[in-house]
Amino acid sequence: MEGASSSGALPLPLPLLVHDLGTHSDDSQTQFSICNQALSTAAIELLRDFRCFETPQGWVLALNPASLQTFLWRPQDSKKIDLPTAKQNLPRSCKCLLSSNPISSSSDCAVLVLDLDTPAMLVCKIGGSEWDSFSYELSMVSKNNKTLEVHMAKLQGIAAVAGKVYYTFSGDALGVIEFSPEVSLSTMDVDMVELPASTPNFSTYLIESCGELFLVVVFFLGHNLHRIAEVAVYKMDFSGPEWCKVDGIGDRVFLLGGDFIGTSNFGASCSASDHGLSGNCIYFVNNIAAEDNFVHVIDFEKGTEEVLRPFRHKGYPLPLRPPFWLLTTHD
């Protein structure tokens, strides 16, 4: 059920890149708005008092460490949606996403928490009475006939489209998680895009945008993980299915990031014009290179790359986690 909205507005317009050291005496976080490129150092009360996990849909999953009470929080207006009390603390490292819009009357939204250390996940439904836990075993056969274990979220892209969650499974398949009538796992045959041998280092991100599934591949310059050689974008044609390369993303902005050294990749999308941003752009926080908090802005319209260093002058040490995205949601 929905809880009452709480007070407390963010000082800067969304989307925000939040740099949380966890070492300030006042527990504040430095926030950088890509809309006006302004900085603010203030305490976001929820991030200070709860364990919080951002989602590509804009909602933040919050856990009270003492009571294990959980809820979803919407950064743009502090609206809350109550969730069941957890049976135990959430995993030390985890990734969260929603299967669909949690406040849509036609939605049967599931909240998914993936453990990044073990092949396990937690699921609850909006309006449900409890969190359910699941373990899974996934494997694939490599080109040299070796059996490799597959983790749904670790080192992989993952996104939710039309009530299903898709994740990178192998070079010729996507994994699929469905939640109705019950949680089930399957695969969808689709060849991975061709990756040139001249760019051996790359990172992939799955993104839901306007009900469509996109794949973004960031190619690094040789073995230099701090420099980008190319960014390619593909859209899923489910009728094939196949990945189709696109020249741009229109009136949208893609926000990329993730955990340290690519432990888990994050990809989200928002309208450009609704936020006063230039469309056809990708904002990439390099989570692959160590100690890199730079924001690479890839403009497909202009064919340019700009590097923003919003946290450089602060002299920050390595944070507890890389900067992460907070964005608006849509009713």
C-alpha positions as YAML, in Angstrom:
chain: A
units: angstrom
residues:
- id: 1
  name: MET
  ca: [0.00, 0.00, 0.00]
- id: 2
  name: GLU
  ca: [1.10, 3.60, -0.45]
- id: 3
  name: GLY
  ca: [2.37, 5.56, 2.49]
- id: 4
  name: ALA
  ca: [2.10, 9.28, 3.03]
- id: 5
  name: SER
  ca: [4.59, 11.60, 1.35]
- id: 6
  name: SER
  ca: [7.37, 12.95, 3.52]
- id: 7
  name: SER
  ca: [8.87, 16.41, 3.46]
- id: 8
  name: GLY
  ca: [12.32, 17.49, 2.37]
- id: 9
  name: ALA
  ca: [13.15, 18.75, -1.12]
- id: 10
  name: LEU
  ca: [16.47, 18.20, -2.84]
- id: 11
  name: PRO
  ca: [18.50, 21.40, -3.25]
- id: 12
  name: LEU
  ca: [19.24, 20.86, -6.96]
- id: 13
  name: PRO
  ca: [17.17, 19.74, -9.95]
- id: 14
  name: LEU
  ca: [17.25, 16.10, -10.99]
- id: 15
  name: PRO
  ca: [18.98, 14.15, -12.46]
- id: 16
  name: LEU
  ca: [21.68, 14.26, -9.80]
- id: 17
  name: LEU
  ca: [25.02, 12.57, -9.51]
- id: 18
  name: VAL
  ca: [25.58, 11.90, -5.80]
- id: 19
  name: HIS
  ca: [29.08, 11.56, -4.35]
- id: 20
  name: ASP
  ca: [28.80, 9.97, -0.91]
- id: 21
  name: LEU
  ca: [32.04, 9.55, 1.01]
- id: 22
  name: GLY
  ca: [30.41, 8.41, 4.22]
- id: 23
  name: THR
  ca: [33.06, 10.31, 6.18]
- id: 24
  name: HIS
  ca: [31.57, 13.79, 6.64]
- id: 25
  name: SER
  ca: [30.92, 14.72, 10.24]
- id: 26
  name: ASP
  ca: [27.45, 15.85, 9.24]
- id: 27
  name: ASP
  ca: [26.85, 12.86, 6.93]
- id: 28
  name: SER
  ca: [26.31, 15.11, 3.93]
- id: 29
  name: GLN
  ca: [26.67, 14.12, 0.30]
- id: 30
  name: THR
  ca: [27.95, 16.23, -2.58]
- id: 31
  name: GLN
  ca: [25.35, 16.41, -5.34]
- id: 32
  name: PHE
  ca: [25.99, 17.48, -8.94]
- id: 33
  name: SER
  ca: [23.07, 18.43, -11.20]
- id: 34
  name: ILE
  ca: [23.71, 17.84, -14.88]
- id: 35
  name: CYS
  ca: [20.89, 20.30, -15.70]
- id: 36
  name: ASN
  ca: [22.74, 23.39, -14.49]
- id: 37
  name: GLN
  ca: [26.12, 21.83, -13.58]
- id: 38
  name: ALA
  ca: [25.72, 23.13, -10.02]
- id: 39
  name: LEU
  ca: [27.13, 21.53, -6.87]
- id: 40
  name: SER
  ca: [25.54, 21.28, -3.45]
- id: 41
  name: THR
  ca: [26.85, 19.68, -0.28]
- id: 42
  name: ALA
  ca: [23.94, 18.81, 1.97]
- id: 43
  name: ALA
  ca: [22.61, 15.87, 3.92]
- id: 44
  name: ILE
  ca: [19.93, 13.84, 2.18]
- id: 45
  name: GLU
  ca: [18.18, 12.55, 5.27]
- id: 46
  name: LEU
  ca: [17.15, 9.23, 3.77]
- id: 47
  name: LEU
  ca: [20.66, 8.40, 2.57]
- id: 48
  name: ARG
  ca: [22.00, 9.22, 6.04]
- id: 49
  name: ASP
  ca: [19.61, 7.11, 8.12]
- id: 50
  name: PHE
  ca: [18.77, 4.15, 5.85]
- id: 51
  name: ARG
  ca: [20.49, 1.67, 3.59]
- id: 52
  name: CYS
  ca: [19.49, 2.87, 0.14]
- id: 53
  name: PHE
  ca: [19.69, 1.33, -3.32]
- id: 54
  name: GLU
  ca: [18.94, 3.38, -6.43]
- id: 55
  name: THR
  ca: [16.96, 1.87, -9.31]
- id: 56
  name: PRO
  ca: [16.97, 2.71, -13.04]
- id: 57
  name: GLN
  ca: [13.28, 3.65, -12.65]
- id: 58
  name: GLY
  ca: [14.17, 6.56, -10.31]
- id: 59
  name: TRP
  ca: [12.70, 5.08, -7.14]
- id: 60
  name: VAL
  ca: [15.10, 4.30, -4.29]
- id: 61
  name: LEU
  ca: [14.72, 1.15, -2.17]
- id: 62
  name: ALA
  ca: [15.28, 2.02, 1.50]
- id: 63
  name: LEU
  ca: [15.86, -0.33, 4.43]
- id: 64
  name: ASN
  ca: [15.75, 0.64, 8.10]
- id: 65
  name: PRO
  ca: [18.74, -1.30, 9.53]
- id: 66
  name: ALA
  ca: [17.15, -1.53, 13.00]
- id: 67
  name: SER
  ca: [13.56, -2.53, 12.21]
- id: 68
  name: LEU
  ca: [14.17, -4.04, 8.73]
- id: 69
  name: GLN
  ca: [11.22, -2.00, 7.47]
- id: 70
  name: THR
  ca: [11.47, -1.38, 3.72]
- id: 71
  name: PHE
  ca: [9.88, 1.14, 1.39]
- id: 72
  name: LEU
  ca: [10.36, 2.87, -1.96]
- id: 73
  name: TRP
  ca: [11.25, 6.58, -1.95]
- id: 74
  name: ARG
  ca: [10.82, 8.99, -4.86]
- id: 75
  name: PRO
  ca: [13.55, 11.68, -4.83]
- id: 76
  name: GLN
  ca: [11.59, 14.33, -6.75]
- id: 77
  name: ASP
  ca: [8.89, 14.74, -4.06]
- id: 78
  name: SER
  ca: [9.82, 12.29, -1.24]
- id: 79
  name: LYS
  ca: [6.75, 10.16, -1.90]
- id: 80
  name: LYS
  ca: [6.92, 6.74, -0.22]
- id: 81
  name: ILE
  ca: [5.46, 3.34, -0.99]
- id: 82
  name: ASP
  ca: [5.48, 0.92, 1.93]
- id: 83
  name: LEU
  ca: [6.92, -2.55, 1.34]
- id: 84
  name: PRO
  ca: [6.95, -5.66, 3.57]
- id: 85
  name: THR
  ca: [9.39, -5.88, 6.46]
- id: 86
  name: ALA
  ca: [12.50, -7.78, 5.41]
- id: 87
  name: LYS
  ca: [13.19, -11.12, 7.07]
- id: 88
  name: GLN
  ca: [16.87, -10.20, 7.42]
- id: 89
  name: ASN
  ca: [19.26, -7.48, 6.38]
- id: 90
  name: LEU
  ca: [19.73, -7.07, 2.65]
- id: 91
  name: PRO
  ca: [22.97, -8.44, 1.16]
- id: 92
  name: ARG
  ca: [26.18, -6.48, 1.71]
- id: 93
  name: SER
  ca: [26.42, -5.72, -1.99]
- id: 94
  name: CYS
  ca: [23.27, -5.75, -4.09]
- id: 95
  name: LYS
  ca: [21.53, -4.25, -7.07]
- id: 96
  name: CYS
  ca: [17.87, -3.23, -7.19]
- id: 97
  name: LEU
  ca: [15.37, -2.61, -9.98]
- id: 98
  name: LEU
  ca: [11.61, -2.58, -10.51]
- id: 99
  name: SER
  ca: [9.80, -4.68, -13.09]
- id: 100
  name: SER
  ca: [7.42, -1.83, -13.98]
- id: 101
  name: ASN
  ca: [5.86, 1.42, -12.72]
- id: 102
  name: PRO
  ca: [4.99, 0.86, -9.03]
- id: 103
  name: ILE
  ca: [2.13, 3.38, -8.96]
- id: 104
  name: SER
  ca: [0.38, 2.46, -12.20]
- id: 105
  name: SER
  ca: [-3.10, 1.05, -11.63]
- id: 106
  name: SER
  ca: [-2.48, -1.57, -14.33]
- id: 107
  name: SER
  ca: [0.94, -2.55, -13.01]
- id: 108
  name: ASP
  ca: [1.84, -5.74, -11.18]
- id: 109
  name: CYS
  ca: [5.18, -4.33, -10.11]
- id: 110
  name: ALA
  ca: [7.85, -6.50, -8.51]
- id: 111
  name: VAL
  ca: [10.83, -5.17, -6.57]
- id: 112
  name: LEU
  ca: [13.94, -7.21, -7.35]
- id: 113
  name: VAL
  ca: [17.12, -7.25, -5.25]
- id: 114
  name: LEU
  ca: [20.07, -9.16, -6.70]
- id: 115
  name: ASP
  ca: [22.91, -10.24, -4.43]
- id: 116
  name: LEU
  ca: [26.22, -9.32, -6.10]
- id: 117
  name: ASP
  ca: [28.26, -11.78, -4.05]
- id: 118
  name: THR
  ca: [26.18, -14.95, -4.43]
- id: 119
  name: PRO
  ca: [23.65, -16.25, -7.02]
- id: 120
  name: ALA
  ca: [20.59, -15.24, -5.02]
- id: 121
  name: MET
  ca: [17.78, -12.71, -5.22]
- id: 122
  name: LEU
  ca: [14.94, -11.27, -3.18]
- id: 123
  name: VAL
  ca: [11.54, -10.37, -4.64]
- id: 124
  name: CYS
  ca: [8.43, -8.67, -3.31]
- id: 125
  name: LYS
  ca: [5.32, -7.39, -5.03]
- id: 126
  name: ILE
  ca: [3.87, -3.92, -4.48]
- id: 127
  name: GLY
  ca: [1.03, -4.55, -2.06]
- id: 128
  name: GLY
  ca: [2.49, -7.94, -1.11]
- id: 129
  name: SER
  ca: [2.93, -9.27, 2.42]
- id: 130
  name: GLU
  ca: [6.51, -10.56, 2.39]
- id: 131
  name: TRP
  ca: [9.88, -10.75, 0.68]
- id: 132
  name: ASP
  ca: [10.60, -14.07, -1.04]
- id: 133
  name: SER
  ca: [14.15, -15.35, -1.47]
- id: 134
  name: PHE
  ca: [15.46, -17.41, -4.38]
- id: 135
  name: SER
  ca: [18.74, -19.07, -5.29]
- id: 136
  name: TYR
  ca: [19.66, -19.89, -8.86]
- id: 137
  name: GLU
  ca: [22.29, -21.79, -10.83]
- id: 138
  name: LEU
  ca: [23.08, -20.57, -14.32]
- id: 139
  name: SER
  ca: [25.89, -21.68, -16.61]
- id: 140
  name: MET
  ca: [26.98, -21.37, -20.21]
- id: 141
  name: VAL
  ca: [29.53, -23.16, -22.40]
- id: 142
  name: SER
  ca: [32.34, -20.95, -23.69]
- id: 143
  name: LYS
  ca: [33.94, -21.11, -27.14]
- id: 144
  name: ASN
  ca: [36.65, -23.38, -25.78]
- id: 145
  name: ASN
  ca: [34.00, -25.72, -24.32]
- id: 146
  name: LYS
  ca: [34.47, -24.63, -20.71]
- id: 147
  name: THR
  ca: [31.43, -24.40, -18.46]
- id: 148
  name: LEU
  ca: [31.16, -20.95, -16.93]
- id: 149
  name: GLU
  ca: [28.83, -19.82, -14.16]
- id: 150
  name: VAL
  ca: [26.62, -16.84, -14.98]
- id: 151
  name: HIS
  ca: [25.62, -14.19, -12.46]
- id: 152
  name: MET
  ca: [22.57, -12.11, -13.37]
- id: 153
  name: ALA
  ca: [23.95, -8.74, -12.32]
- id: 154
  name: LYS
  ca: [27.68, -9.03, -11.79]
- id: 155
  name: LEU
  ca: [29.73, -7.59, -14.65]
- id: 156
  name: GLN
  ca: [26.55, -7.47, -16.72]
- id: 157
  name: GLY
  ca: [23.89, -5.11, -17.98]
- id: 158
  name: ILE
  ca: [20.35, -5.57, -16.69]
- id: 159
  name: ALA
  ca: [17.07, -3.75, -17.42]
- id: 160
  name: ALA
  ca: [13.31, -4.13, -16.99]
- id: 161
  name: VAL
  ca: [10.91, -3.77, -19.93]
- id: 162
  name: ALA
  ca: [7.15, -4.42, -19.92]
- id: 163
  name: GLY
  ca: [7.19, -6.32, -16.62]
- id: 164
  name: LYS
  ca: [10.16, -8.55, -17.49]
- id: 165
  name: VAL
  ca: [13.81, -8.21, -16.50]
- id: 166
  name: TYR
  ca: [16.47, -8.85, -19.14]
- id: 167
  name: TYR
  ca: [20.14, -9.49, -18.44]
- id: 168
  name: THR
  ca: [23.22, -10.43, -20.44]
- id: 169
  name: PHE
  ca: [23.47, -14.22, -20.40]
- id: 170
  name: SER
  ca: [25.86, -15.23, -23.19]
- id: 171
  name: GLY
  ca: [27.05, -14.24, -26.63]
- id: 172
  name: ASP
  ca: [23.89, -15.62, -28.21]
- id: 173
  name: ALA
  ca: [21.19, -15.18, -25.57]
- id: 174
  name: LEU
  ca: [19.61, -12.78, -23.10]
- id: 175
  name: GLY
  ca: [18.37, -14.03, -19.76]
- id: 176
  name: VAL
  ca: [14.77, -13.24, -18.82]
- id: 177
  name: ILE
  ca: [13.12, -13.04, -15.39]
- id: 178
  name: GLU
  ca: [9.32, -13.07, -15.23]
- id: 179
  name: PHE
  ca: [7.25, -12.44, -12.11]
- id: 180
  name: SER
  ca: [3.71, -13.44, -13.05]
- id: 181
  name: PRO
  ca: [2.12, -15.71, -12.04]
- id: 182
  name: GLU
  ca: [5.35, -16.61, -10.21]
- id: 183
  name: VAL
  ca: [9.06, -15.98, -10.53]
- id: 184
  name: SER
  ca: [10.53, -17.90, -13.48]
- id: 185
  name: LEU
  ca: [13.79, -17.86, -15.43]
- id: 186
  name: SER
  ca: [14.26, -18.39, -19.16]
- id: 187
  name: THR
  ca: [16.47, -17.24, -22.05]
- id: 188
  name: MET
  ca: [15.82, -15.48, -25.35]
- id: 189
  name: ASP
  ca: [18.02, -16.40, -28.32]
- id: 190
  name: VAL
  ca: [19.66, -13.28, -29.78]
- id: 191
  name: ASP
  ca: [23.20, -12.82, -31.05]
- id: 192
  name: MET
  ca: [25.39, -10.32, -29.26]
- id: 193
  name: VAL
  ca: [26.55, -7.39, -31.39]
- id: 194
  name: GLU
  ca: [29.88, -7.78, -33.17]
- id: 195
  name: LEU
  ca: [32.72, -6.43, -31.05]
- id: 196
  name: PRO
  ca: [35.85, -5.42, -33.01]
- id: 197
  name: ALA
  ca: [39.08, -7.10, -32.01]
- id: 198
  name: SER
  ca: [40.90, -3.74, -32.27]
- id: 199
  name: THR
  ca: [39.14, -2.53, -29.10]
- id: 200
  name: PRO
  ca: [39.70, -5.33, -26.57]
- id: 201
  name: ASN
  ca: [38.35, -3.42, -23.57]
- id: 202
  name: PHE
  ca: [34.70, -2.44, -23.39]
- id: 203
  name: SER
  ca: [31.73, -2.28, -21.05]
- id: 204
  name: THR
  ca: [28.06, -3.00, -21.83]
- id: 205
  name: TYR
  ca: [24.89, -1.49, -20.39]
- id: 206
  name: LEU
  ca: [21.25, -2.48, -20.86]
- id: 207
  name: ILE
  ca: [18.75, 0.38, -20.65]
- id: 208
  name: GLU
  ca: [14.96, 0.65, -20.74]
- id: 209
  name: SER
  ca: [13.77, 3.85, -22.39]
- id: 210
  name: CYS
  ca: [10.16, 4.66, -23.32]
- id: 211
  name: GLY
  ca: [9.27, 0.97, -23.18]
- id: 212
  name: GLU
  ca: [12.15, -0.07, -25.45]
- id: 213
  name: LEU
  ca: [15.31, -2.04, -24.66]
- id: 214
  name: PHE
  ca: [18.69, -0.58, -25.60]
- id: 215
  name: LEU
  ca: [22.24, -1.87, -25.43]
- id: 216
  name: VAL
  ca: [25.09, 0.63, -25.01]
- id: 217
  name: VAL
  ca: [28.68, -0.48, -25.58]
- id: 218
  name: VAL
  ca: [31.49, 1.78, -24.35]
- id: 219
  name: PHE
  ca: [34.77, 0.96, -26.13]
- id: 220
  name: PHE
  ca: [37.97, 2.09, -24.44]
- id: 221
  name: LEU
  ca: [41.09, 3.23, -26.24]
- id: 222
  name: GLY
  ca: [43.32, 0.16, -26.28]
- id: 223
  name: HIS
  ca: [44.22, -0.77, -22.71]
- id: 224
  name: ASN
  ca: [43.64, 2.76, -21.39]
- id: 225
  name: LEU
  ca: [40.42, 2.48, -19.38]
- id: 226
  name: HIS
  ca: [40.35, 6.24, -18.78]
- id: 227
  name: ARG
  ca: [39.90, 7.14, -22.46]
- id: 228
  name: ILE
  ca: [36.90, 6.32, -24.65]
- id: 229
  name: ALA
  ca: [37.38, 5.32, -28.28]
- id: 230
  name: GLU
  ca: [33.72, 4.94, -29.25]
- id: 231
  name: VAL
  ca: [30.21, 4.57, -27.84]
- id: 232
  name: ALA
  ca: [27.74, 2.44, -29.82]
- id: 233
  name: VAL
  ca: [23.98, 2.16, -29.21]
- id: 234
  name: TYR
  ca: [21.68, -0.67, -30.29]
- id: 235
  name: LYS
  ca: [17.92, -1.11, -29.97]
- id: 236
  name: MET
  ca: [16.27, -4.48, -29.51]
- id: 237
  name: ASP
  ca: [13.88, -5.55, -32.25]
- id: 238
  name: PHE
  ca: [11.83, -8.15, -30.40]
- id: 239
  name: SER
  ca: [10.23, -9.38, -33.64]
- id: 240
  name: GLY
  ca: [13.59, -10.85, -34.68]
- id: 241
  name: PRO
  ca: [14.83, -10.77, -32.10]
- id: 242
  name: GLU
  ca: [17.99, -8.85, -32.98]
- id: 243
  name: TRP
  ca: [20.05, -5.85, -31.92]
- id: 244
  name: CYS
  ca: [19.82, -2.99, -34.44]
- id: 245
  name: LYS
  ca: [22.41, -0.24, -34.35]
- id: 246
  name: VAL
  ca: [21.01, 3.31, -34.09]
- id: 247
  name: ASP
  ca: [22.67, 6.65, -34.85]
- id: 248
  name: GLY
  ca: [21.09, 8.48, -31.90]
- id: 249
  name: ILE
  ca: [18.55, 8.33, -29.09]
- id: 250
  name: GLY
  ca: [16.40, 11.39, -29.85]
- id: 251
  name: ASP
  ca: [14.95, 13.53, -27.05]
- id: 252
  name: ARG
  ca: [16.48, 11.35, -24.37]
- id: 253
  name: VAL
  ca: [19.48, 11.21, -22.10]
- id: 254
  name: PHE
  ca: [21.09, 7.95, -21.02]
- id: 255
  name: LEU
  ca: [22.76, 7.83, -17.61]
- id: 256
  name: LEU
  ca: [25.44, 5.18, -17.16]
- id: 257
  name: GLY
  ca: [27.47, 4.15, -14.13]
- id: 258
  name: GLY
  ca: [27.80, 1.32, -11.65]
- id: 259
  name: ASP
  ca: [29.91, -0.14, -8.88]
- id: 260
  name: PHE
  ca: [33.70, -0.20, -8.61]
- id: 261
  name: ILE
  ca: [35.69, -1.79, -11.43]
- id: 262
  name: GLY
  ca: [32.51, -2.83, -13.19]
- id: 263
  name: THR
  ca: [31.22, -5.10, -10.43]
- id: 264
  name: SER
  ca: [27.73, -4.13, -11.53]
- id: 265
  name: ASN
  ca: [26.64, -1.79, -14.32]
- id: 266
  name: PHE
  ca: [23.82, 0.78, -14.08]
- id: 267
  name: GLY
  ca: [21.87, 2.24, -17.00]
- id: 268
  name: ALA
  ca: [18.87, 4.58, -16.92]
- id: 269
  name: SER
  ca: [17.05, 7.00, -19.21]
- id: 270
  name: CYS
  ca: [15.16, 10.26, -18.86]
- id: 271
  name: SER
  ca: [13.59, 12.87, -21.11]
- id: 272
  name: ALA
  ca: [15.98, 15.60, -22.22]
- id: 273
  name: SER
  ca: [13.49, 18.41, -22.90]
- id: 274
  name: ASP
  ca: [11.64, 17.87, -19.61]
- id: 275
  name: HIS
  ca: [14.89, 18.64, -17.74]
- id: 276
  name: GLY
  ca: [16.29, 21.41, -19.93]
- id: 277
  name: LEU
  ca: [19.00, 19.11, -21.28]
- id: 278
  name: SER
  ca: [20.29, 18.60, -24.80]
- id: 279
  name: GLY
  ca: [18.93, 15.37, -26.22]
- id: 280
  name: ASN
  ca: [20.84, 12.64, -28.00]
- id: 281
  name: CYS
  ca: [23.41, 12.52, -25.19]
- id: 282
  name: ILE
  ca: [24.92, 9.89, -22.92]
- id: 283
  name: TYR
  ca: [26.33, 10.78, -19.49]
- id: 284
  name: PHE
  ca: [28.83, 8.10, -18.51]
- id: 285
  name: VAL
  ca: [30.38, 7.85, -15.05]
- id: 286
  name: ASN
  ca: [33.36, 5.60, -15.67]
- id: 287
  name: ASN
  ca: [32.86, 2.72, -13.23]
- id: 288
  name: ILE
  ca: [35.42, 0.56, -15.03]
- id: 289
  name: ALA
  ca: [38.56, 2.61, -14.34]
- id: 290
  name: ALA
  ca: [39.74, 2.75, -10.72]
- id: 291
  name: GLU
  ca: [39.46, 6.10, -8.91]
- id: 292
  name: ASP
  ca: [37.80, 7.82, -11.87]
- id: 293
  name: ASN
  ca: [34.85, 10.07, -10.90]
- id: 294
  name: PHE
  ca: [34.77, 11.91, -14.21]
- id: 295
  name: VAL
  ca: [31.57, 12.29, -16.24]
- id: 296
  name: HIS
  ca: [31.96, 11.69, -19.96]
- id: 297
  name: VAL
  ca: [29.25, 13.44, -22.00]
- id: 298
  name: ILE
  ca: [28.82, 11.82, -25.41]
- id: 299
  name: ASP
  ca: [26.80, 14.04, -27.79]
- id: 300
  name: PHE
  ca: [25.62, 12.05, -30.82]
- id: 301
  name: GLU
  ca: [24.19, 15.17, -32.51]
- id: 302
  name: LYS
  ca: [27.51, 17.04, -32.42]
- id: 303
  name: GLY
  ca: [29.75, 13.99, -32.54]
- id: 304
  name: THR
  ca: [31.68, 15.22, -29.50]
- id: 305
  name: GLU
  ca: [32.82, 14.05, -26.09]
- id: 306
  name: GLU
  ca: [33.11, 16.42, -23.12]
- id: 307
  name: VAL
  ca: [34.67, 15.40, -19.81]
- id: 308
  name: LEU
  ca: [33.22, 16.97, -16.65]
- id: 309
  name: ARG
  ca: [35.13, 16.83, -13.36]
- id: 310
  name: PRO
  ca: [32.54, 18.02, -10.83]
- id: 311
  name: PHE
  ca: [34.28, 16.57, -7.77]
- id: 312
  name: ARG
  ca: [37.91, 17.29, -8.71]
- id: 313
  name: HIS
  ca: [38.39, 20.50, -6.69]
- id: 314
  name: LYS
  ca: [37.00, 18.91, -3.53]
- id: 315
  name: GLY
  ca: [40.13, 16.86, -2.99]
- id: 316
  name: TYR
  ca: [38.05, 13.83, -2.02]
- id: 317
  name: PRO
  ca: [39.66, 10.49, -1.24]
- id: 318
  name: LEU
  ca: [38.23, 7.35, -2.73]
- id: 319
  name: PRO
  ca: [34.54, 7.17, -1.68]
- id: 320
  name: LEU
  ca: [32.75, 4.16, -0.26]
- id: 321
  name: ARG
  ca: [31.15, 3.72, -3.66]
- id: 322
  name: PRO
  ca: [31.37, 5.52, -7.01]
- id: 323
  name: PRO
  ca: [29.03, 8.48, -7.60]
- id: 324
  name: PHE
  ca: [25.51, 7.23, -8.34]
- id: 325
  name: TRP
  ca: [22.49, 8.61, -10.18]
- id: 326
  name: LEU
  ca: [19.22, 9.90, -8.75]
- id: 327
  name: LEU
  ca: [16.58, 10.71, -11.37]
- id: 328
  name: THR
  ca: [12.93, 11.58, -11.75]
- id: 329
  name: THR
  ca: [10.15, 9.03, -12.12]
- id: 330
  name: HIS
  ca: [6.97, 9.23, -14.17]
- id: 331
  name: ASP
  ca: [3.43, 8.52, -12.94]
...
